Coordinates of C-alpha atoms in Angstrom, one line a residue:
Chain A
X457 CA 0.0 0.0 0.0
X458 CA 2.7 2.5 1.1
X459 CA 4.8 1.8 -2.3
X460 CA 2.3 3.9 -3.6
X461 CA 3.3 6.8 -1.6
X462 CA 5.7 9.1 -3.5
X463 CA 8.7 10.3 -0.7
X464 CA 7.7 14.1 -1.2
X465 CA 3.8 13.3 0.4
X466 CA 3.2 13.3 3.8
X467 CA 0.4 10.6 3.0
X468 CA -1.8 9.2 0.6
X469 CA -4.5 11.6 1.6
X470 CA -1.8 14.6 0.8
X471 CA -1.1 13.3 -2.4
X472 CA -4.4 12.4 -3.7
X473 CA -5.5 16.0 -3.0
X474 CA -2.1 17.4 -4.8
X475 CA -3.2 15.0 -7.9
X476 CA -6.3 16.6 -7.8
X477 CA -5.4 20.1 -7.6
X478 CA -3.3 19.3 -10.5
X479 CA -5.8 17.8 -12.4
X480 CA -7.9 21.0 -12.2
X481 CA -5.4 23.5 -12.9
X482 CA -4.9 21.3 -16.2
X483 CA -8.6 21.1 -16.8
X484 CA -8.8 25.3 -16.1
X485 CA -6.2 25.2 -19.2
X486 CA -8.2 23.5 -21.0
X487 CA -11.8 25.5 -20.2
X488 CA -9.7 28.5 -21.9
X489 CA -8.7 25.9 -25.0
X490 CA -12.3 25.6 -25.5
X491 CA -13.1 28.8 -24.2
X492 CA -11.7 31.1 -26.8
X493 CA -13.4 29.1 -29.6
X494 CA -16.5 29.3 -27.9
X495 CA -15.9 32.7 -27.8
X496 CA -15.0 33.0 -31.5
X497 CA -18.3 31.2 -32.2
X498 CA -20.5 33.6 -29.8
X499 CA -19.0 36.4 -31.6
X500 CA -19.6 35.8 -35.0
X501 CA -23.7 34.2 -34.4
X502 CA -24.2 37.8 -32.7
X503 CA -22.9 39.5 -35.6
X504 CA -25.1 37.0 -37.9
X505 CA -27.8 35.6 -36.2
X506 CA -30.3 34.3 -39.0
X507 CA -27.3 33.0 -41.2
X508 CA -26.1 30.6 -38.4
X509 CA -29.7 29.9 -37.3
X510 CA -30.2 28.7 -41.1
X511 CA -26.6 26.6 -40.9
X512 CA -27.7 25.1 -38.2
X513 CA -31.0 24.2 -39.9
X514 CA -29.0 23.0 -42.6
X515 CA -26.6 20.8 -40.9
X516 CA -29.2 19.7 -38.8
X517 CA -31.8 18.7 -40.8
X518 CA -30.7 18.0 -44.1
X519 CA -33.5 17.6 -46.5
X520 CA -32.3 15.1 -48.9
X521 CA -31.5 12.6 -46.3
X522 CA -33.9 9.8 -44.5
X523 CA -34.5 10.5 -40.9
X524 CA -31.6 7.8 -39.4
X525 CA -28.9 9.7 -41.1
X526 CA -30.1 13.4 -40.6
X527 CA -27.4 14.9 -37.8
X528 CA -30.3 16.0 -35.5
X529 CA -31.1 12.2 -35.0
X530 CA -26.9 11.1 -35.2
X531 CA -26.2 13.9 -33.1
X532 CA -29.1 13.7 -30.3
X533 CA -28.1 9.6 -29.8
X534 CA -24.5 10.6 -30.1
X535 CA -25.3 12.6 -26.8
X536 CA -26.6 9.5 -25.2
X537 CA -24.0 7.8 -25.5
X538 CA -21.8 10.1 -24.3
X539 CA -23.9 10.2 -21.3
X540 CA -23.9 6.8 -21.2
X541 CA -20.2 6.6 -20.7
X542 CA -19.9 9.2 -18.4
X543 CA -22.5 7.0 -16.3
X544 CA -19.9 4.0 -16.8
X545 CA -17.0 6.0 -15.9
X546 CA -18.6 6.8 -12.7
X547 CA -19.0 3.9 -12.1
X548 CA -15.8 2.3 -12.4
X549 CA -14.5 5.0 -10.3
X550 CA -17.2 3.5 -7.5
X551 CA -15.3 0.4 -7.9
X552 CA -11.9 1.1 -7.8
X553 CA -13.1 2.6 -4.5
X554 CA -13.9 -0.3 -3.0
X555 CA -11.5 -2.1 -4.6
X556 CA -13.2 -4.1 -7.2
X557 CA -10.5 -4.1 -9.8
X558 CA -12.2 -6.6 -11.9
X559 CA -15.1 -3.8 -12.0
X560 CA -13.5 -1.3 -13.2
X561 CA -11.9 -3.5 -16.3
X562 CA -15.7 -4.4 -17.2
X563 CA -17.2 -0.8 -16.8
X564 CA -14.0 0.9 -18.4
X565 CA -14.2 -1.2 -21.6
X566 CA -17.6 -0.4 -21.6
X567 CA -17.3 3.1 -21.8
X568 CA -14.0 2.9 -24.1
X569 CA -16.7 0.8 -26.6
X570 CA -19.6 3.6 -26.1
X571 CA -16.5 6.2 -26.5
X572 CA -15.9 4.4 -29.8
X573 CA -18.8 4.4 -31.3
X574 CA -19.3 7.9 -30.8
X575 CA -16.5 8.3 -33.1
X576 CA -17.8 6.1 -35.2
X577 CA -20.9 7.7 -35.4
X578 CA -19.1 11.2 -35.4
X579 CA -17.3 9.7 -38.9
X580 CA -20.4 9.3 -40.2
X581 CA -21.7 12.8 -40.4
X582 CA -18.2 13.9 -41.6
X583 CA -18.5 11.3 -43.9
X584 CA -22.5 12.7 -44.8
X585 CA -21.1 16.6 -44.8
X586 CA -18.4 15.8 -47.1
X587 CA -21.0 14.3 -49.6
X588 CA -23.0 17.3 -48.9
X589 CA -20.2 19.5 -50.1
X590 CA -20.5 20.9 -47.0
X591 CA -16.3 20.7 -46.0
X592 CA -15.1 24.5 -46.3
X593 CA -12.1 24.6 -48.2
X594 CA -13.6 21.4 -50.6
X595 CA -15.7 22.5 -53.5
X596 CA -18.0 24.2 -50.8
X597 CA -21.4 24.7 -52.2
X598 CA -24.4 25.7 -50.3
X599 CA -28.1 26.5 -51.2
X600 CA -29.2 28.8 -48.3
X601 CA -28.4 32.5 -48.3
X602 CA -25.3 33.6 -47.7
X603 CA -23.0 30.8 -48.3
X604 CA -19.4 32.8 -46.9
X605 CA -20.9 33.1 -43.3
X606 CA -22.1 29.2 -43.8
X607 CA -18.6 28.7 -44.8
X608 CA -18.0 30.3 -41.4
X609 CA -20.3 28.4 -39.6
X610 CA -18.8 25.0 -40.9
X611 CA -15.4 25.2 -40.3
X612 CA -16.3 26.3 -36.8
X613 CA -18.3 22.6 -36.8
X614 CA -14.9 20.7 -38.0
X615 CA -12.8 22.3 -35.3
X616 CA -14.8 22.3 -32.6
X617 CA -16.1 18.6 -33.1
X618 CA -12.9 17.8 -34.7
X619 CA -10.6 19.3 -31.4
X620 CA -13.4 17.2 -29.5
X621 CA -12.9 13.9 -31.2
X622 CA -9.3 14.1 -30.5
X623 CA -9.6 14.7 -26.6
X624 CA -11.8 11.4 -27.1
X625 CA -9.2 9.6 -28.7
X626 CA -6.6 10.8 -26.1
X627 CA -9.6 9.6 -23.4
X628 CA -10.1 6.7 -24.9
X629 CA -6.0 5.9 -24.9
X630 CA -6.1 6.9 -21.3
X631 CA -9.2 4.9 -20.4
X632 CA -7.4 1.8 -21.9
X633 CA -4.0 2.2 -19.5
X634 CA -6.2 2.4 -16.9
X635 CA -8.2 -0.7 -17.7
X636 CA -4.7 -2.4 -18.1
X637 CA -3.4 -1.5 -15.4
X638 CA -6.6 -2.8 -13.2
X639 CA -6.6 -5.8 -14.7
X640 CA -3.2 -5.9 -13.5
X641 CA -4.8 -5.7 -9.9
X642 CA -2.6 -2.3 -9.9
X643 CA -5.5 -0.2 -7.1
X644 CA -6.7 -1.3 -4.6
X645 CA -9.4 0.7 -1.8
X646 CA -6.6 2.3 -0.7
X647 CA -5.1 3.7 -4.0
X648 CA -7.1 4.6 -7.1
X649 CA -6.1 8.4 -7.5
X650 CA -5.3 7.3 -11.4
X651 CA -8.6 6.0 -12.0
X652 CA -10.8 8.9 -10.5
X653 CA -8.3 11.2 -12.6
X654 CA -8.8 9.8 -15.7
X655 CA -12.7 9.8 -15.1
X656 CA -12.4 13.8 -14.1
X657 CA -10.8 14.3 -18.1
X658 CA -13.3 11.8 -19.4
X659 CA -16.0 13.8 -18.0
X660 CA -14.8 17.0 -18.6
X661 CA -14.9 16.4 -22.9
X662 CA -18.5 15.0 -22.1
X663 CA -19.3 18.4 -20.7
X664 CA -17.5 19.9 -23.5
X665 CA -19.9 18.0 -25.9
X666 CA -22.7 19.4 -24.0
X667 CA -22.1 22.4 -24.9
X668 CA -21.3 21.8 -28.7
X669 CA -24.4 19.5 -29.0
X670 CA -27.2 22.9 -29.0
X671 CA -24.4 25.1 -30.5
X672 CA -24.4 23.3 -33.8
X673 CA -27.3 20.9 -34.0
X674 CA -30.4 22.7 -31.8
X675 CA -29.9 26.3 -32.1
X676 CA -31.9 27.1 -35.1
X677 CA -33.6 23.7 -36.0
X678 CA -37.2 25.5 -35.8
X679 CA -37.8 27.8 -38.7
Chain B
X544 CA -3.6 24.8 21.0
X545 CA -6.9 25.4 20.6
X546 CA -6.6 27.0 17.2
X547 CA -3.9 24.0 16.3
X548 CA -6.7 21.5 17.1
X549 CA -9.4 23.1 15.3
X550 CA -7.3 23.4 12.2
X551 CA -6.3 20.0 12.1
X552 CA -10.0 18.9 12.7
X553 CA -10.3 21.2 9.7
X554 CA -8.0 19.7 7.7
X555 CA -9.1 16.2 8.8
X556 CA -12.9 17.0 7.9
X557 CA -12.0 18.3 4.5
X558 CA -10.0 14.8 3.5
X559 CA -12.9 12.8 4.9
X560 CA -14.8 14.8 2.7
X561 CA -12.5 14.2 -0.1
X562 CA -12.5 10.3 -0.3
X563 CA -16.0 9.9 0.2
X564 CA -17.5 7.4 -1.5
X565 CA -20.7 8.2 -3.3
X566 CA -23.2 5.7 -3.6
X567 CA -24.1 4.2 -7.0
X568 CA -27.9 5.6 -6.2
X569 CA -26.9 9.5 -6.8
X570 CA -24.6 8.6 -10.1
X571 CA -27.5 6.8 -11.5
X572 CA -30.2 9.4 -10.3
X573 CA -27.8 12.2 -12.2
X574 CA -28.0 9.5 -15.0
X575 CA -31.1 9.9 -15.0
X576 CA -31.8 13.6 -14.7
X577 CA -29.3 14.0 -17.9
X578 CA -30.9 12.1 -20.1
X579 CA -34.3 13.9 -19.3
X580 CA -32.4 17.2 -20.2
X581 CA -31.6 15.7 -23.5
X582 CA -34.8 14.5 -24.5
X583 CA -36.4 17.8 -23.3
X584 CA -33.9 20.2 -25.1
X585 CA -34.0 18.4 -28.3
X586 CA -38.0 18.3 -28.1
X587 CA -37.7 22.2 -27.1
X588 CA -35.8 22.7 -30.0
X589 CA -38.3 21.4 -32.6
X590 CA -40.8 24.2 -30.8
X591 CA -40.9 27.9 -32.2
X592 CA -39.8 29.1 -28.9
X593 CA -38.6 32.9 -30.8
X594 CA -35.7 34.7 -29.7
X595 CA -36.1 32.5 -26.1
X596 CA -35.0 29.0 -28.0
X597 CA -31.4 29.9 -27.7
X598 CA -31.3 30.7 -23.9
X599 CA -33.7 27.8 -23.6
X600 CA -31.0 25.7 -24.9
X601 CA -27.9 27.1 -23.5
X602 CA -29.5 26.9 -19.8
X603 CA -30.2 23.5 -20.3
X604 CA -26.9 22.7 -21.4
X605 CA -25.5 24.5 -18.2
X606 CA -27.6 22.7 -16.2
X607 CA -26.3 19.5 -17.8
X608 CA -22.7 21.0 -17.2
X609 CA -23.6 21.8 -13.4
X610 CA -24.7 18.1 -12.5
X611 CA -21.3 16.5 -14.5
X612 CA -19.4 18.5 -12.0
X613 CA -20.8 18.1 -9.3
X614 CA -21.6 14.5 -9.2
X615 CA -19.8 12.8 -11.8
X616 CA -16.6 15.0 -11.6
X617 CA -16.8 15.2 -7.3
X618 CA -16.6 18.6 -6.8
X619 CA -19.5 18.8 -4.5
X620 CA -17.7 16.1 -2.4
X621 CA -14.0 17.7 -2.7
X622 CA -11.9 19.9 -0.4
X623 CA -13.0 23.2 -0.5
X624 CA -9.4 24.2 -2.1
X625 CA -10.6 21.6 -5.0
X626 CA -13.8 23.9 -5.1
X627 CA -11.9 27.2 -5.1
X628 CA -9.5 25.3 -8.5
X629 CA -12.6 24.4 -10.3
X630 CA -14.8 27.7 -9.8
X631 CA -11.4 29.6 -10.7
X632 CA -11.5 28.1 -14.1
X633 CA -15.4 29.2 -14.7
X634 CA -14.0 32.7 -13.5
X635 CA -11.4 32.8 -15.9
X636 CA -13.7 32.1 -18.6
X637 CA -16.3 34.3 -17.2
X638 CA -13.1 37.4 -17.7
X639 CA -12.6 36.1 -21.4
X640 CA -16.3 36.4 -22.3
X641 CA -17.3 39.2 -20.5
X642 CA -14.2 42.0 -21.5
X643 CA -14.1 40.3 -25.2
X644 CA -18.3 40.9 -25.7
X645 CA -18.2 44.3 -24.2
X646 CA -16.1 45.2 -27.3
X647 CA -17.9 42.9 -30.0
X648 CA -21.0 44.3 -28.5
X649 CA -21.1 47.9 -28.6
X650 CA -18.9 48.2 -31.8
X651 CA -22.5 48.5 -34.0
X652 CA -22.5 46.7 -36.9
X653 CA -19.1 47.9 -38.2
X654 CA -17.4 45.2 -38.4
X655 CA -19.9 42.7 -39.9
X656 CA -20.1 45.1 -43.4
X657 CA -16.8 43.8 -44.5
X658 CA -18.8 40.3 -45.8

């Protein structure tokens, strides 16, 4: 138990609060990541407010398409599963608390699977958008009035889902060492500060995806 | 020696805090409550709700925010220096909206004629 104790902590106590600290100054870094792109995005729907409203339409509820592969549906069970593997995260933690290591390998895969078919899902719609010609940059062509600040709102829809998917890819990665390492019978009731840290970064891009979800699929979709 | 033993009872109260263990019941009950915000912003969305849609939806998704940190992330269960780290970095992001918007926002439409 005490090999887990690094020689500059008091106790395990001290250094699971330091690793926690930590872990929140590095998410505060990250708020202000997403933070100025939020901002960038608040910005520009002031200045056009019925040109977004009618991207968002657009992206949303694509005409042409059959209900299962319009983004409003892709993106709404998307969320869902998000949740979904926030709820499993959680729950892993809860094991790894009392010391269930072999829970925490069965509810982390879970939520690396759910955390995988988001992505999945989340290639999809590029996928759809890139058939739609709706990929700035790539032969760009849009029905609705005033195609430039469409433009605008798109590529703010690739980098914000797209800086998104790549915390999930660097949660999923982490998710998986941490499943390893339990199945490894590495924590025990006594030790599990890794585990509740990796489920504080998990949750934090779920919350981040709460926010992008009304941003670019709700905000709009009545006309 | 007073004050030495009510700081360590402090201190003591605020690690008990930190490593308590929170039964299944409330992450499933915050489960729960998510999901209901989903369904009920999308279903809101589909509503001509005029210029209140937006802040219908943003609210929501605040809410939604609020009850990941809380719960799922612990920060209603964490030291109170935990607390102070994680409302620090809603304040920081409070000073990046609020002096950026107060430029944005009362520059008229100036800026917008260039496209």
């Amino acid at each position: 138990m005490t090999t887990h104790l690094e020689h500059h902590f008091d106790n395990l106590e001290q250094q699971h609060e330091a690793a926690t600290l930590g872990m929140w100054v590095f998410l505060a870094t990250e708020v202000l990541l997403f933070g100025g792109f939020f901002l960038g995005y608040a910005v520009y729907r002031m200045a056009y407010p019925q040109a977004f409203a009618d991207a968002t339409h657009h992206l949303a509820l694509p005409e042409a398409l059959p209900w299962y592969l319009k983004s409003i549906f892709l993106g709404t069970v998307n969320t869902a599963i998000l949740l979904c593997s926030s709820l499993m995260v959680a729950l892993a933690v809860h094991a790894a608390q009392e010391g269930k290591n072999r829970g925490v390998v069965r509810f982390l895969v879970a939520a690396i699977v759910l955390g995988v078919l988001f992505l999945f899902i989340k290639g999809l719609e590029y996928y759809l958008k890139y058939e739609e010609h709706l990929v700035p940059g790539l032969t760009f062509s849009y029905e609705g009035a005033n195609p430039l600040v469409a433009q605008i709102f798109f590529s703010f829809y690739f980098v914000g889902t797209g800086l998104h998917a790549l915390h999930m890819l660097i949660g999923i990665g982490v998710l998986a060492v941490i499943a390893w390492m339990s199945a490894r019978q590495h924590f025990s009731a006594e030790y599990y500060t890794p585990v509740e840290m990796a489920g504080i970064y998990w949750h934090f891009v779920d919350v981040v995806w709460v926010f992008l979800f009304p941003l670019f699929y709700l905000m709009g979709l009545h006309r | 020696m007073n004050k030495q033993n009510a700081a360590t009872s402090h201190r003591q109260k605020n690690t008990e805090k930190s490593h308590r263990i929170v039964s299944t019941g409330v992450y499933y009950r915050v489960f729960f409550g998510l999901m209901v915000l989903l369904i009920l912003t999308v279903a809101v969305a589909f509503v001509d709700a005029g210029p209140w849609g937006s802040a219908i939806a943003l609210t929501i998704a605040i809410a939604k925010a609020l009850l990941i940190m809380l719960f799922f992330m612990h920060v209603w269960y964490s030291s109170h220096l935990t607390q102070v780290f994680a409302a620090a970095a809603l304040f920081w992001l409070g000073v990046l909206f609020v002096l950026a918007l107060s430029d944005y926002l009362t520059r008229g439409n100036q800026w917008t004629t260039a496209m």
